[in-house]
Amino acid sequence: MPNRATLNATTGQIVAFFVLCNIGQILLLAFLATAFLSTSIKRRDGTVLNLCASMALWAIGANLLLYAGHFPTGHYEPHEPQFPICLAQAVIIYTSISAAATSVFALVLHLWFSVHFTSLDSMSRWRGPFLVGLPWFIGGIMFIVSLARGLQARDTVILARDAVYCSVGDPVFVLSHPTRAAA
């Protein structure tokens, strides 16, 4: 069972968080579906789609406890989610944040290469697949590390201090804050 944490956010803040996460998730998934299914779109940039996919994955991870029926309101001590769902959420969040950060880096590199080099140079053949694959390679490493650490030390998988998401609360993951660990 994850460790219990105190709830610092108000009910309104928590509701706003989940509403915005769900809106973002729906819009990102709709954008991705349109990009992949539309025949009128001639050119799809993989780095932009990667960024949208990693952010949609984050929104799914952020909403995972809500989907599992865990909704903290601030008026009571929230019930503790089961270990598998808590670990799954922590791993998804760590993976998606790492992939999103690397996707932004890949997008900036793609734009820089597009401005400074022609598409006919010798590196253009490998550049696209490399920039599209890099975020998922880094995200995959974070997935393996966070899953292994969570399974190795089950007591480090905790409900974070705001009780909205689970985290691997281990010094390896820098003060149990996913954005710091992924950075």
Coordinates of C-alpha atoms in Angstrom, one line a residue:
M1 CA 0.0 0.0 0.0
P2 CA 1.3 3.5 -0.8
N3 CA 2.2 5.7 2.1
R4 CA -0.4 8.3 3.1
A5 CA 0.2 12.0 2.6
T6 CA -1.7 15.0 3.7
L7 CA -3.8 16.9 1.2
N8 CA -2.6 20.5 0.6
A9 CA -4.9 21.5 -2.3
T10 CA -8.5 22.7 -2.0
T11 CA -11.4 20.8 -3.5
G12 CA -11.8 23.5 -6.2
Q13 CA -8.1 23.3 -7.2
I14 CA -8.4 19.5 -7.5
V15 CA -11.5 19.7 -9.6
A16 CA -9.9 22.3 -11.8
F17 CA -6.8 20.1 -12.2
F18 CA -8.9 17.1 -13.3
V19 CA -11.2 19.2 -15.6
L20 CA -8.2 20.7 -17.4
C21 CA -6.4 17.4 -17.6
N22 CA -9.4 15.8 -19.2
I23 CA -10.0 18.6 -21.6
G24 CA -6.3 18.5 -22.6
Q25 CA -6.4 14.8 -23.0
I26 CA -9.5 14.8 -25.2
L27 CA -8.2 17.7 -27.4
L28 CA -4.7 16.1 -27.8
L29 CA -6.2 12.7 -28.7
A30 CA -8.6 14.4 -31.1
F31 CA -5.7 16.2 -32.7
L32 CA -3.6 13.0 -33.0
A33 CA -6.6 11.1 -34.5
T34 CA -7.2 13.9 -37.0
A35 CA -3.5 14.0 -38.0
F36 CA -3.3 10.3 -38.5
L37 CA -6.7 9.7 -40.1
S38 CA -7.2 12.8 -42.3
T39 CA -6.3 12.3 -45.9
S40 CA -6.2 16.0 -46.7
I41 CA -3.1 16.6 -44.5
K42 CA -0.2 16.2 -46.8
R43 CA 2.7 16.4 -44.4
R44 CA 2.8 15.4 -40.8
D45 CA 5.8 16.4 -38.7
G46 CA 6.8 13.6 -36.5
T47 CA 8.4 15.8 -33.8
V48 CA 5.2 17.8 -33.3
L49 CA 3.1 14.6 -33.2
N50 CA 5.6 13.1 -30.7
L51 CA 5.1 16.1 -28.4
C52 CA 1.3 15.8 -28.6
A53 CA 1.5 12.0 -28.0
S54 CA 3.7 12.4 -24.9
M55 CA 1.5 15.1 -23.5
A56 CA -1.6 13.0 -24.1
L57 CA 0.2 10.1 -22.3
W58 CA 0.9 12.4 -19.4
A59 CA -2.8 13.4 -19.2
I60 CA -3.8 9.8 -19.2
G61 CA -1.3 9.1 -16.4
A62 CA -2.4 12.2 -14.4
N63 CA -6.1 11.0 -14.6
L64 CA -5.4 7.4 -13.9
L65 CA -6.3 7.6 -10.2
L66 CA -9.5 9.4 -11.1
Y67 CA -10.4 6.7 -13.6
A68 CA -9.7 4.1 -10.9
G69 CA -12.2 5.8 -8.5
H70 CA -9.7 7.7 -6.3
F71 CA -10.9 11.3 -6.0
P72 CA -9.5 13.3 -3.1
T73 CA -11.7 16.2 -2.0
G74 CA -9.8 17.8 0.7
H75 CA -12.5 17.2 3.3
Y76 CA -11.2 13.8 4.3
E77 CA -8.1 11.7 4.2
P78 CA -8.2 10.2 0.7
H79 CA -8.3 6.4 0.5
E80 CA -5.1 4.8 -0.6
P81 CA -5.0 3.4 -4.1
Q82 CA -3.8 -0.1 -4.5
F83 CA -0.1 -0.6 -5.2
P84 CA -0.4 -1.7 -8.9
I85 CA -2.5 1.3 -9.9
C86 CA -0.3 3.7 -7.9
L87 CA 2.9 2.2 -9.5
A88 CA 1.4 2.3 -13.0
Q89 CA 0.5 5.9 -12.6
A90 CA 4.0 6.8 -11.3
V91 CA 5.6 5.0 -14.1
I92 CA 3.4 6.6 -16.8
I93 CA 4.0 10.1 -15.4
Y94 CA 7.8 9.6 -15.2
T95 CA 7.9 8.1 -18.7
S96 CA 5.6 10.8 -20.3
I97 CA 7.4 13.7 -18.7
S98 CA 10.8 12.4 -19.9
A99 CA 9.4 11.8 -23.4
A100 CA 7.8 15.3 -23.5
A101 CA 11.0 17.1 -22.4
T102 CA 12.9 15.2 -25.0
S103 CA 10.2 15.8 -27.6
V104 CA 10.6 19.5 -27.1
F105 CA 14.3 19.2 -27.5
A106 CA 13.8 17.1 -30.7
L107 CA 11.4 19.7 -32.1
V108 CA 13.8 22.5 -31.5
L109 CA 16.6 20.5 -33.1
H110 CA 14.3 19.7 -36.1
L111 CA 13.5 23.4 -36.5
W112 CA 17.2 24.4 -36.2
F113 CA 18.2 21.8 -38.8
S114 CA 15.4 22.9 -41.1
V115 CA 16.6 26.5 -41.0
H116 CA 20.3 25.8 -41.3
F117 CA 20.6 22.9 -43.7
T118 CA 18.9 21.8 -46.9
S119 CA 16.9 18.6 -47.1
L120 CA 19.4 17.2 -49.5
D121 CA 22.4 17.1 -47.1
S122 CA 23.8 13.7 -46.1
M123 CA 22.4 13.8 -42.6
S124 CA 18.8 14.3 -43.6
R125 CA 18.2 10.6 -44.1
W126 CA 18.7 9.7 -40.5
R127 CA 17.7 12.9 -38.8
G128 CA 13.9 12.4 -39.0
P129 CA 13.9 8.8 -37.5
F130 CA 16.5 9.8 -34.9
L131 CA 14.5 12.9 -33.7
V132 CA 11.2 10.9 -33.7
G133 CA 12.8 7.9 -31.8
L134 CA 14.9 9.8 -29.3
P135 CA 12.0 10.8 -27.0
W136 CA 10.6 7.3 -26.8
F137 CA 14.1 5.9 -26.2
I138 CA 14.6 8.3 -23.3
G139 CA 11.1 7.6 -22.1
G140 CA 11.7 3.9 -22.3
I141 CA 14.8 4.2 -20.1
M142 CA 12.8 6.2 -17.5
F143 CA 10.0 3.6 -17.8
I144 CA 12.4 0.7 -17.0
V145 CA 14.2 2.6 -14.2
S146 CA 11.1 3.8 -12.4
L147 CA 9.3 0.4 -12.8
A148 CA 12.3 -1.5 -11.5
R149 CA 12.8 0.9 -8.6
G150 CA 9.1 0.8 -7.7
L151 CA 9.0 -3.0 -7.8
Q152 CA 12.3 -3.3 -5.9
A153 CA 11.3 -1.0 -3.1
R154 CA 7.5 -1.1 -2.9
D155 CA 7.4 1.1 0.2
T156 CA 8.9 4.0 -1.9
V157 CA 5.7 4.1 -4.1
I158 CA 3.7 6.8 -2.3
L159 CA 0.7 9.0 -2.8
A160 CA 2.3 12.4 -3.4
R161 CA 1.9 15.3 -1.0
D162 CA -1.1 16.8 -2.9
A163 CA -2.7 13.3 -3.2
V164 CA -3.5 13.7 -6.9
Y165 CA -0.8 11.5 -8.2
C166 CA 1.5 8.7 -7.1
S167 CA 5.2 8.9 -7.1
V168 CA 8.3 6.8 -6.5
G169 CA 9.4 8.6 -3.4
D170 CA 13.1 7.7 -3.5
P171 CA 16.2 9.9 -3.4
V172 CA 16.9 8.5 -6.9
F173 CA 13.8 10.4 -8.0
V174 CA 14.7 13.7 -6.4
L175 CA 12.3 14.5 -3.6
S176 CA 9.4 12.4 -5.1
H177 CA 8.6 15.1 -7.7
P178 CA 8.2 13.6 -11.2
T179 CA 9.1 16.8 -13.0
R180 CA 12.4 17.1 -11.2
A181 CA 13.2 13.4 -11.7
A182 CA 12.5 13.6 -15.4
A183 CA 14.5 16.7 -15.9

